[in-house]
Amino acid sequence: MTIHIETTVNERIKNSPFFSIQVDESTDDSDLTILLVIARYLNVNELEENLLLCYPLTKRCTGEDIFNAIQGYFCGNEIDWAKCCGVCTDGAKSMSGRYKALRGNLEPLLHPQTKFSSETFARFIERSTQSICQSCKFH
């Protein structure tokens, strides 16, 4: 992602009243594990979806490793976890466990009503953002 595009996406997320993320990690044929984070947010009353993070994970891939990579990016770009309204994963143990997985590491940082899901991202985000937009009166 070029610096300009990345900066623009980060600014839009920071200016949005809320955002949600989908997190996935996969290993390619060369045993390189890639972490992908896609963000969906409100930009001038329109929902936008963009790739936020594409990061190689060089060591073992635990929930804590995934959390540390995302947390490092969020801290470095001053993205506020309190505005995160939803987290969608594939349901893998490293993602969805309540103690040592990504979810367990994120829960203390998020609003108690933040939704976690392992359903398809499109379905989850559509349902979550419709609910939020209705409550915020964005039609």
PDB file of N, CA and C in Angstrom, residues 38-137:
ATOM      1  N   ILE A  38      -8.735  -6.372   7.292  1.00  0.00           N
ATOM      2  CA  ILE A  38      -9.573  -5.535   6.441  1.00  0.00           C
ATOM      3  C   ILE A  38     -10.452  -4.711   7.367  1.00  0.00           C
ATOM      4  N   ALA A  39     -10.565  -3.419   7.086  1.00  0.00           N
ATOM      5  CA  ALA A  39     -11.369  -2.528   7.927  1.00  0.00           C
ATOM      6  C   ALA A  39     -12.563  -2.006   7.142  1.00  0.00           C
ATOM      7  N   ARG A  40     -13.656  -1.864   7.835  1.00  0.00           N
ATOM      8  CA  ARG A  40     -14.844  -1.242   7.271  1.00  0.00           C
ATOM      9  C   ARG A  40     -15.225  -0.105   8.206  1.00  0.00           C
ATOM     10  N   TYR A  41     -15.504   1.059   7.622  1.00  0.00           N
ATOM     11  CA  TYR A  41     -15.707   2.269   8.410  1.00  0.00           C
ATOM     12  C   TYR A  41     -16.608   3.221   7.643  1.00  0.00           C
ATOM     13  N   LEU A  42     -17.065   4.248   8.313  1.00  0.00           N
ATOM     14  CA  LEU A  42     -17.930   5.250   7.717  1.00  0.00           C
ATOM     15  C   LEU A  42     -17.084   6.428   7.262  1.00  0.00           C
ATOM     16  N   ASN A  43     -17.249   6.808   5.991  1.00  0.00           N
ATOM     17  CA  ASN A  43     -16.549   7.966   5.440  1.00  0.00           C
ATOM     18  C   ASN A  43     -17.589   8.857   4.775  1.00  0.00           C
ATOM     19  N   VAL A  44     -17.859   9.999   5.369  1.00  0.00           N
ATOM     20  CA  VAL A  44     -18.846  10.947   4.869  1.00  0.00           C
ATOM     21  C   VAL A  44     -20.167  10.223   4.555  1.00  0.00           C
ATOM     22  N   ASN A  45     -20.690   9.543   5.541  1.00  0.00           N
ATOM     23  CA  ASN A  45     -21.964   8.826   5.465  1.00  0.00           C
ATOM     24  C   ASN A  45     -21.999   7.678   4.464  1.00  0.00           C
ATOM     25  N   GLU A  46     -20.859   7.228   3.995  1.00  0.00           N
ATOM     26  CA  GLU A  46     -20.766   6.065   3.109  1.00  0.00           C
ATOM     27  C   GLU A  46     -19.866   5.028   3.767  1.00  0.00           C
ATOM     28  N   LEU A  47     -20.287   3.770   3.732  1.00  0.00           N
ATOM     29  CA  LEU A  47     -19.432   2.709   4.252  1.00  0.00           C
ATOM     30  C   LEU A  47     -18.338   2.390   3.247  1.00  0.00           C
ATOM     31  N   GLU A  48     -17.116   2.296   3.732  1.00  0.00           N
ATOM     32  CA  GLU A  48     -15.974   1.922   2.899  1.00  0.00           C
ATOM     33  C   GLU A  48     -15.286   0.722   3.518  1.00  0.00           C
ATOM     34  N   GLU A  49     -14.658  -0.050   2.662  1.00  0.00           N
ATOM     35  CA  GLU A  49     -13.923  -1.235   3.099  1.00  0.00           C
ATOM     36  C   GLU A  49     -12.558  -1.210   2.422  1.00  0.00           C
ATOM     37  N   ASN A  50     -11.504  -1.346   3.207  1.00  0.00           N
ATOM     38  CA  ASN A  50     -10.150  -1.314   2.664  1.00  0.00           C
ATOM     39  C   ASN A  50      -9.233  -2.266   3.414  1.00  0.00           C
ATOM     40  N   LEU A  51      -8.216  -2.709   2.710  1.00  0.00           N
ATOM     41  CA  LEU A  51      -7.157  -3.480   3.340  1.00  0.00           C
ATOM     42  C   LEU A  51      -6.405  -2.541   4.272  1.00  0.00           C
ATOM     43  N   LEU A  52      -6.333  -2.907   5.516  1.00  0.00           N
ATOM     44  CA  LEU A  52      -5.657  -2.071   6.505  1.00  0.00           C
ATOM     45  C   LEU A  52      -4.243  -2.554   6.765  1.00  0.00           C
ATOM     46  N   LEU A  53      -4.065  -3.865   6.805  1.00  0.00           N
ATOM     47  CA  LEU A  53      -2.769  -4.412   7.193  1.00  0.00           C
ATOM     48  C   LEU A  53      -2.515  -5.719   6.460  1.00  0.00           C
ATOM     49  N   CYS A  54      -1.343  -5.826   5.887  1.00  0.00           N
ATOM     50  CA  CYS A  54      -0.855  -7.070   5.287  1.00  0.00           C
ATOM     51  C   CYS A  54       0.553  -7.234   5.835  1.00  0.00           C
ATOM     52  N   TYR A  55       0.707  -8.188   6.751  1.00  0.00           N
ATOM     53  CA  TYR A  55       1.927  -8.256   7.547  1.00  0.00           C
ATOM     54  C   TYR A  55       2.435  -9.690   7.614  1.00  0.00           C
ATOM     55  N   PRO A  56       3.708  -9.903   7.302  1.00  0.00           N
ATOM     56  CA  PRO A  56       4.250 -11.263   7.434  1.00  0.00           C
ATOM     57  C   PRO A  56       4.538 -11.586   8.899  1.00  0.00           C
ATOM     58  N   LEU A  57       4.152 -12.763   9.313  1.00  0.00           N
ATOM     59  CA  LEU A  57       4.457 -13.240  10.665  1.00  0.00           C
ATOM     60  C   LEU A  57       5.568 -14.265  10.530  1.00  0.00           C
ATOM     61  N   THR A  58       6.741 -13.922  11.009  1.00  0.00           N
ATOM     62  CA  THR A  58       7.914 -14.762  10.769  1.00  0.00           C
ATOM     63  C   THR A  58       8.122 -15.847  11.808  1.00  0.00           C
ATOM     64  N   LYS A  59       7.556 -15.668  12.990  1.00  0.00           N
ATOM     65  CA  LYS A  59       7.728 -16.694  14.016  1.00  0.00           C
ATOM     66  C   LYS A  59       6.430 -17.476  14.164  1.00  0.00           C
ATOM     67  N   ARG A  60       6.342 -18.275  15.209  1.00  0.00           N
ATOM     68  CA  ARG A  60       5.117 -19.042  15.422  1.00  0.00           C
ATOM     69  C   ARG A  60       3.908 -18.115  15.426  1.00  0.00           C
ATOM     70  N   CYS A  61       2.795 -18.633  15.054  1.00  0.00           N
ATOM     71  CA  CYS A  61       1.616 -17.794  14.885  1.00  0.00           C
ATOM     72  C   CYS A  61       0.568 -18.122  15.943  1.00  0.00           C
ATOM     73  N   THR A  62       0.689 -17.490  17.083  1.00  0.00           N
ATOM     74  CA  THR A  62      -0.278 -17.670  18.161  1.00  0.00           C
ATOM     75  C   THR A  62      -1.232 -16.482  18.170  1.00  0.00           C
ATOM     76  N   GLY A  63      -2.272 -16.577  18.969  1.00  0.00           N
ATOM     77  CA  GLY A  63      -3.189 -15.463  19.118  1.00  0.00           C
ATOM     78  C   GLY A  63      -2.484 -14.218  19.623  1.00  0.00           C
ATOM     79  N   GLU A  64      -1.516 -14.418  20.507  1.00  0.00           N
ATOM     80  CA  GLU A  64      -0.764 -13.280  21.031  1.00  0.00           C
ATOM     81  C   GLU A  64       0.102 -12.639  19.949  1.00  0.00           C
ATOM     82  N   ASP A  65       0.694 -13.448  19.064  1.00  0.00           N
ATOM     83  CA  ASP A  65       1.484 -12.901  17.954  1.00  0.00           C
ATOM     84  C   ASP A  65       0.602 -12.059  17.034  1.00  0.00           C
ATOM     85  N   ILE A  66      -0.579 -12.570  16.745  1.00  0.00           N
ATOM     86  CA  ILE A  66      -1.521 -11.850  15.884  1.00  0.00           C
ATOM     87  C   ILE A  66      -1.936 -10.550  16.559  1.00  0.00           C
ATOM     88  N   PHE A  67      -2.287 -10.623  17.828  1.00  0.00           N
ATOM     89  CA  PHE A  67      -2.656  -9.427  18.576  1.00  0.00           C
ATOM     90  C   PHE A  67      -1.527  -8.403  18.579  1.00  0.00           C
ATOM     91  N   ASN A  68      -0.307  -8.835  18.879  1.00  0.00           N
ATOM     92  CA  ASN A  68       0.830  -7.909  18.945  1.00  0.00           C
ATOM     93  C   ASN A  68       1.070  -7.208  17.616  1.00  0.00           C
ATOM     94  N   ALA A  69       0.910  -7.918  16.510  1.00  0.00           N
ATOM     95  CA  ALA A  69       1.096  -7.300  15.192  1.00  0.00           C
ATOM     96  C   ALA A  69       0.033  -6.227  14.948  1.00  0.00           C
ATOM     97  N   ILE A  70      -1.215  -6.551  15.245  1.00  0.00           N
ATOM     98  CA  ILE A  70      -2.300  -5.584  15.031  1.00  0.00           C
ATOM     99  C   ILE A  70      -2.185  -4.426  16.014  1.00  0.00           C
ATOM    100  N   GLN A  71      -1.922  -4.726  17.268  1.00  0.00           N
ATOM    101  CA  GLN A  71      -1.791  -3.684  18.291  1.00  0.00           C
ATOM    102  C   GLN A  71      -0.645  -2.732  17.951  1.00  0.00           C
ATOM    103  N   GLY A  72       0.470  -3.269  17.475  1.00  0.00           N
ATOM    104  CA  GLY A  72       1.592  -2.424  17.076  1.00  0.00           C
ATOM    105  C   GLY A  72       1.207  -1.467  15.960  1.00  0.00           C
ATOM    106  N   TYR A  73       0.455  -1.968  15.001  1.00  0.00           N
ATOM    107  CA  TYR A  73       0.004  -1.120  13.893  1.00  0.00           C
ATOM    108  C   TYR A  73      -0.974  -0.058  14.400  1.00  0.00           C
ATOM    109  N   PHE A  74      -1.941  -0.468  15.213  1.00  0.00           N
ATOM    110  CA  PHE A  74      -2.926   0.478  15.730  1.00  0.00           C
ATOM    111  C   PHE A  74      -2.253   1.556  16.577  1.00  0.00           C
ATOM    112  N   CYS A  75      -1.336   1.178  17.449  1.00  0.00           N
ATOM    113  CA  CYS A  75      -0.625   2.165  18.277  1.00  0.00           C
ATOM    114  C   CYS A  75       0.206   3.104  17.417  1.00  0.00           C
ATOM    115  N   GLY A  76       0.929   2.541  16.454  1.00  0.00           N
ATOM    116  CA  GLY A  76       1.770   3.351  15.581  1.00  0.00           C
ATOM    117  C   GLY A  76       0.994   4.333  14.727  1.00  0.00           C
ATOM    118  N   ASN A  77      -0.276   4.022  14.467  1.00  0.00           N
ATOM    119  CA  ASN A  77      -1.110   4.884  13.632  1.00  0.00           C
ATOM    120  C   ASN A  77      -2.230   5.559  14.418  1.00  0.00           C
ATOM    121  N   GLU A  78      -2.171   5.451  15.747  1.00  0.00           N
ATOM    122  CA  GLU A  78      -3.115   6.105  16.657  1.00  0.00           C
ATOM    123  C   GLU A  78      -4.573   5.780  16.328  1.00  0.00           C
ATOM    124  N   ILE A  79      -4.845   4.509  16.064  1.00  0.00           N
ATOM    125  CA  ILE A  79      -6.210   4.050  15.821  1.00  0.00           C
ATOM    126  C   ILE A  79      -6.790   3.608  17.159  1.00  0.00           C
ATOM    127  N   ASP A  80      -7.964   4.118  17.479  1.00  0.00           N
ATOM    128  CA  ASP A  80      -8.587   3.920  18.789  1.00  0.00           C
ATOM    129  C   ASP A  80      -9.443   2.650  18.811  1.00  0.00           C
ATOM    130  N   TRP A  81      -9.021   1.681  19.609  1.00  0.00           N
ATOM    131  CA  TRP A  81      -9.775   0.428  19.739  1.00  0.00           C
ATOM    132  C   TRP A  81     -11.187   0.672  20.255  1.00  0.00           C
ATOM    133  N   ALA A  82     -11.404   1.722  21.021  1.00  0.00           N
ATOM    134  CA  ALA A  82     -12.720   1.986  21.607  1.00  0.00           C
ATOM    135  C   ALA A  82     -13.786   2.201  20.538  1.00  0.00           C
ATOM    136  N   LYS A  83     -13.381   2.552  19.322  1.00  0.00           N
ATOM    137  CA  LYS A  83     -14.337   2.768  18.238  1.00  0.00           C
ATOM    138  C   LYS A  83     -14.579   1.506  17.408  1.00  0.00           C
ATOM    139  N   CYS A  84     -13.961   0.412  17.790  1.00  0.00           N
ATOM    140  CA  CYS A  84     -14.138  -0.849  17.061  1.00  0.00           C
ATOM    141  C   CYS A  84     -15.455  -1.495  17.490  1.00  0.00           C
ATOM    142  N   CYS A  85     -16.373  -1.666  16.543  1.00  0.00           N
ATOM    143  CA  CYS A  85     -17.700  -2.209  16.867  1.00  0.00           C
ATOM    144  C   CYS A  85     -17.832  -3.683  16.524  1.00  0.00           C
ATOM    145  N   GLY A  86     -16.834  -4.250  15.833  1.00  0.00           N
ATOM    146  CA  GLY A  86     -16.941  -5.656  15.476  1.00  0.00           C
ATOM    147  C   GLY A  86     -15.617  -6.237  15.033  1.00  0.00           C
ATOM    148  N   VAL A  87     -15.412  -7.505  15.369  1.00  0.00           N
ATOM    149  CA  VAL A  87     -14.211  -8.236  14.968  1.00  0.00           C
ATOM    150  C   VAL A  87     -14.675  -9.568  14.393  1.00  0.00           C
ATOM    151  N   CYS A  88     -14.277  -9.849  13.171  1.00  0.00           N
ATOM    152  CA  CYS A  88     -14.655 -11.088  12.510  1.00  0.00           C
ATOM    153  C   CYS A  88     -13.395 -11.894  12.211  1.00  0.00           C
ATOM    154  N   THR A  89     -13.430 -13.180  12.545  1.00  0.00           N
ATOM    155  CA  THR A  89     -12.304 -14.075  12.280  1.00  0.00           C
ATOM    156  C   THR A  89     -12.831 -15.355  11.648  1.00  0.00           C
ATOM    157  N   ASP A  90     -11.921 -16.245  11.321  1.00  0.00           N
ATOM    158  CA  ASP A  90     -12.326 -17.512  10.717  1.00  0.00           C
ATOM    159  C   ASP A  90     -12.682 -18.570  11.750  1.00  0.00           C
ATOM    160  N   GLY A  91     -12.608 -18.259  13.013  1.00  0.00           N
ATOM    161  CA  GLY A  91     -12.972 -19.205  14.055  1.00  0.00           C
ATOM    162  C   GLY A  91     -11.852 -20.120  14.505  1.00  0.00           C
ATOM    163  N   ALA A  92     -10.656 -19.943  13.953  1.00  0.00           N
ATOM    164  CA  ALA A  92      -9.516 -20.761  14.367  1.00  0.00           C
ATOM    165  C   ALA A  92      -9.214 -20.517  15.844  1.00  0.00           C
ATOM    166  N   LYS A  93      -8.619 -21.505  16.493  1.00  0.00           N
ATOM    167  CA  LYS A  93      -8.327 -21.410  17.925  1.00  0.00           C
ATOM    168  C   LYS A  93      -7.464 -20.189  18.256  1.00  0.00           C
ATOM    169  N   SER A  94      -6.489 -19.878  17.399  1.00  0.00           N
ATOM    170  CA  SER A  94      -5.615 -18.727  17.661  1.00  0.00           C
ATOM    171  C   SER A  94      -6.361 -17.402  17.558  1.00  0.00           C
ATOM    172  N   MET A  95      -7.520 -17.414  16.932  1.00  0.00           N
ATOM    173  CA  MET A  95      -8.309 -16.192  16.762  1.00  0.00           C
ATOM    174  C   MET A  95      -9.421 -16.058  17.800  1.00  0.00           C
ATOM    175  N   SER A  96     -10.148 -17.130  18.043  1.00  0.00           N
ATOM    176  CA  SER A  96     -11.418 -16.997  18.755  1.00  0.00           C
ATOM    177  C   SER A  96     -11.409 -17.402  20.223  1.00  0.00           C
ATOM    178  N   GLY A  97     -10.328 -17.955  20.731  1.00  0.00           N
ATOM    179  CA  GLY A  97     -10.296 -18.340  22.139  1.00  0.00           C
ATOM    180  C   GLY A  97     -10.400 -17.143  23.064  1.00  0.00           C
ATOM    181  N   ARG A  98     -11.033 -17.326  24.199  1.00  0.00           N
ATOM    182  CA  ARG A  98     -11.314 -16.206  25.102  1.00  0.00           C
ATOM    183  C   ARG A  98     -10.165 -15.842  26.024  1.00  0.00           C
ATOM    184  N   TYR A  99      -9.093 -16.617  26.045  1.00  0.00           N
ATOM    185  CA  TYR A  99      -8.019 -16.325  26.994  1.00  0.00           C
ATOM    186  C   TYR A  99      -6.723 -15.920  26.308  1.00  0.00           C
ATOM    187  N   LYS A 100      -6.129 -16.809  25.533  1.00  0.00           N
ATOM    188  CA  LYS A 100      -4.829 -16.517  24.932  1.00  0.00           C
ATOM    189  C   LYS A 100      -4.915 -16.152  23.456  1.00  0.00           C
ATOM    190  N   ALA A 101      -6.063 -16.284  22.854  1.00  0.00           N
ATOM    191  CA  ALA A 101      -6.212 -16.009  21.425  1.00  0.00           C
ATOM    192  C   ALA A 101      -6.371 -14.509  21.179  1.00  0.00           C
ATOM    193  N   LEU A 102      -6.510 -14.152  19.912  1.00  0.00           N
ATOM    194  CA  LEU A 102      -6.709 -12.748  19.547  1.00  0.00           C
ATOM    195  C   LEU A 102      -7.881 -12.154  20.324  1.00  0.00           C
ATOM    196  N   ARG A 103      -8.997 -12.864  20.354  1.00  0.00           N
ATOM    197  CA  ARG A 103     -10.182 -12.359  21.058  1.00  0.00           C
ATOM    198  C   ARG A 103      -9.882 -12.074  22.527  1.00  0.00           C
ATOM    199  N   GLY A 104      -9.229 -12.992  23.196  1.00  0.00           N
ATOM    200  CA  GLY A 104      -8.903 -12.806  24.604  1.00  0.00           C
ATOM    201  C   GLY A 104      -8.011 -11.603  24.853  1.00  0.00           C
ATOM    202  N   ASN A 105      -7.114 -11.315  23.911  1.00  0.00           N
ATOM    203  CA  ASN A 105      -6.238 -10.146  24.044  1.00  0.00           C
ATOM    204  C   ASN A 105      -6.969  -8.849  23.717  1.00  0.00           C
ATOM    205  N   LEU A 106      -7.946  -8.913  22.807  1.00  0.00           N
ATOM    206  CA  LEU A 106      -8.669  -7.709  22.400  1.00  0.00           C
ATOM    207  C   LEU A 106      -9.752  -7.285  23.387  1.00  0.00           C
ATOM    208  N   GLU A 107     -10.426  -8.246  23.992  1.00  0.00           N
ATOM    209  CA  GLU A 107     -11.595  -7.920  24.820  1.00  0.00           C
ATOM    210  C   GLU A 107     -11.355  -6.824  25.856  1.00  0.00           C
ATOM    211  N   PRO A 108     -10.212  -6.782  26.549  1.00  0.00           N
ATOM    212  CA  PRO A 108     -10.016  -5.698  27.524  1.00  0.00           C
ATOM    213  C   PRO A 108      -9.919  -4.303  26.887  1.00  0.00           C
ATOM    214  N   LEU A 109      -9.601  -4.229  25.600  1.00  0.00           N
ATOM    215  CA  LEU A 109      -9.431  -2.940  24.929  1.00  0.00           C
ATOM    216  C   LEU A 109     -10.712  -2.418  24.296  1.00  0.00           C
ATOM    217  N   LEU A 110     -11.691  -3.293  24.130  1.00  0.00           N
ATOM    218  CA  LEU A 110     -12.881  -2.963  23.364  1.00  0.00           C
ATOM    219  C   LEU A 110     -14.073  -2.651  24.255  1.00  0.00           C
ATOM    220  N   HIS A 111     -15.027  -1.946  23.678  1.00  0.00           N
ATOM    221  CA  HIS A 111     -16.292  -1.686  24.351  1.00  0.00           C
ATOM    222  C   HIS A 111     -16.965  -3.027  24.635  1.00  0.00           C
ATOM    223  N   PRO A 112     -17.629  -3.178  25.780  1.00  0.00           N
ATOM    224  CA  PRO A 112     -18.247  -4.470  26.119  1.00  0.00           C
ATOM    225  C   PRO A 112     -19.265  -4.967  25.095  1.00  0.00           C
ATOM    226  N   GLN A 113     -19.844  -4.076  24.309  1.00  0.00           N
ATOM    227  CA  GLN A 113     -20.840  -4.486  23.323  1.00  0.00           C
ATOM    228  C   GLN A 113     -20.242  -4.794  21.954  1.00  0.00           C
ATOM    229  N   THR A 114     -18.927  -4.756  21.842  1.00  0.00           N
ATOM    230  CA  THR A 114     -18.291  -5.095  20.572  1.00  0.00           C
ATOM    231  C   THR A 114     -18.637  -6.529  20.211  1.00  0.00           C
ATOM    232  N   LYS A 115     -18.985  -6.733  18.947  1.00  0.00           N
ATOM    233  CA  LYS A 115     -19.395  -8.061  18.485  1.00  0.00           C
ATOM    234  C   LYS A 115     -18.208  -8.821  17.926  1.00  0.00           C
ATOM    235  N   PHE A 116     -18.127 -10.095  18.284  1.00  0.00           N
ATOM    236  CA  PHE A 116     -17.139 -11.009  17.724  1.00  0.00           C
ATOM    237  C   PHE A 116     -17.899 -12.035  16.902  1.00  0.00           C
ATOM    238  N   SER A 117     -17.349 -12.375  15.755  1.00  0.00           N
ATOM    239  CA  SER A 117     -18.019 -13.350  14.904  1.00  0.00           C
ATOM    240  C   SER A 117     -17.008 -14.167  14.133  1.00  0.00           C
ATOM    241  N   SER A 118     -17.412 -15.372  13.788  1.00  0.00           N
ATOM    242  CA  SER A 118     -16.596 -16.192  12.897  1.00  0.00           C
ATOM    243  C   SER A 118     -17.379 -16.531  11.637  1.00  0.00           C
ATOM    244  N   GLU A 119     -18.461 -15.785  11.378  1.00  0.00           N
ATOM    245  CA  GLU A 119     -19.199 -15.988  10.141  1.00  0.00           C
ATOM    246  C   GLU A 119     -18.504 -15.238   9.012  1.00  0.00           C
ATOM    247  N   THR A 120     -19.024 -15.345   7.811  1.00  0.00           N
ATOM    248  CA  THR A 120     -18.371 -14.658   6.703  1.00  0.00           C
ATOM    249  C   THR A 120     -18.365 -13.161   6.968  1.00  0.00           C
ATOM    250  N   PHE A 121     -17.292 -12.527   6.568  1.00  0.00           N
ATOM    251  CA  PHE A 121     -17.117 -11.108   6.845  1.00  0.00           C
ATOM    252  C   PHE A 121     -18.228 -10.272   6.232  1.00  0.00           C
ATOM    253  N   ALA A 122     -18.557 -10.534   4.982  1.00  0.00           N
ATOM    254  CA  ALA A 122     -19.567  -9.721   4.307  1.00  0.00           C
ATOM    255  C   ALA A 122     -20.898  -9.773   5.057  1.00  0.00           C
ATOM    256  N   ARG A 123     -21.297 -10.947   5.462  1.00  0.00           N
ATOM    257  CA  ARG A 123     -22.561 -11.105   6.180  1.00  0.00           C
ATOM    258  C   ARG A 123     -22.498 -10.438   7.552  1.00  0.00           C
ATOM    259  N   PHE A 124     -21.404 -10.654   8.263  1.00  0.00           N
ATOM    260  CA  PHE A 124     -21.230 -10.068   9.590  1.00  0.00           C
ATOM    261  C   PHE A 124     -21.218  -8.543   9.529  1.00  0.00           C
ATOM    262  N   ILE A 125     -20.417  -7.998   8.628  1.00  0.00           N
ATOM    263  CA  ILE A 125     -20.284  -6.545   8.538  1.00  0.00           C
ATOM    264  C   ILE A 125     -21.594  -5.915   8.100  1.00  0.00           C
ATOM    265  N   GLU A 126     -22.249  -6.527   7.144  1.00  0.00           N
ATOM    266  CA  GLU A 126     -23.528  -5.989   6.686  1.00  0.00           C
ATOM    267  C   GLU A 126     -24.512  -5.900   7.850  1.00  0.00           C
ATOM    268  N   ARG A 127     -24.630  -6.973   8.609  1.00  0.00           N
ATOM    269  CA  ARG A 127     -25.548  -7.011   9.746  1.00  0.00           C
ATOM    270  C   ARG A 127     -25.129  -6.009  10.824  1.00  0.00           C
ATOM    271  N   SER A 128     -23.848  -5.978  11.147  1.00  0.00           N
ATOM    272  CA  SER A 128     -23.355  -5.093  12.210  1.00  0.00           C
ATOM    273  C   SER A 128     -23.482  -3.628  11.841  1.00  0.00           C
ATOM    274  N   THR A 129     -23.054  -3.277  10.635  1.00  0.00           N
ATOM    275  CA  THR A 129     -23.074  -1.863  10.262  1.00  0.00           C
ATOM    276  C   THR A 129     -24.492  -1.368  10.020  1.00  0.00           C
ATOM    277  N   GLN A 130     -25.388  -2.222   9.536  1.00  0.00           N
ATOM    278  CA  GLN A 130     -26.783  -1.807   9.392  1.00  0.00           C
ATOM    279  C   GLN A 130     -27.369  -1.464  10.752  1.00  0.00           C
ATOM    280  N   SER A 131     -27.102  -2.304  11.721  1.00  0.00           N
ATOM    281  CA  SER A 131     -27.598  -2.072  13.073  1.00  0.00           C
ATOM    282  C   SER A 131     -27.037  -0.775  13.645  1.00  0.00           C
ATOM    283  N   ILE A 132     -25.750  -0.562  13.459  1.00  0.00           N
ATOM    284  CA  ILE A 132     -25.104   0.642  13.991  1.00  0.00           C
ATOM    285  C   ILE A 132     -25.589   1.882  13.260  1.00  0.00           C
ATOM    286  N   CYS A 133     -25.680   1.795  11.933  1.00  0.00           N
ATOM    287  CA  CYS A 133     -26.143   2.947  11.152  1.00  0.00           C
ATOM    288  C   CYS A 133     -27.564   3.328  11.550  1.00  0.00           C
ATOM    289  N   GLN A 134     -28.411   2.345  11.794  1.00  0.00           N
ATOM    290  CA  GLN A 134     -29.778   2.640  12.215  1.00  0.00           C
ATOM    291  C   GLN A 134     -29.784   3.323  13.574  1.00  0.00           C
ATOM    292  N   SER A 135     -28.954   2.857  14.484  1.00  0.00           N
ATOM    293  CA  SER A 135     -28.929   3.474  15.809  1.00  0.00           C
ATOM    294  C   SER A 135     -28.311   4.865  15.769  1.00  0.00           C
ATOM    295  N   CYS A 136     -27.425   5.113  14.789  1.00  0.00           N
ATOM    296  CA  CYS A 136     -26.817   6.443  14.636  1.00  0.00           C
ATOM    297  C   CYS A 136     -27.611   7.311  13.667  1.00  0.00           C
ATOM    298  N   LYS A 137     -28.670   6.744  13.090  1.00  0.00           N
ATOM    299  CA  LYS A 137     -29.539   7.429  12.128  1.00  0.00           C
ATOM    300  C   LYS A 137     -28.825   7.773  10.838  1.00  0.00           C
TER     301      LYS A 137
END
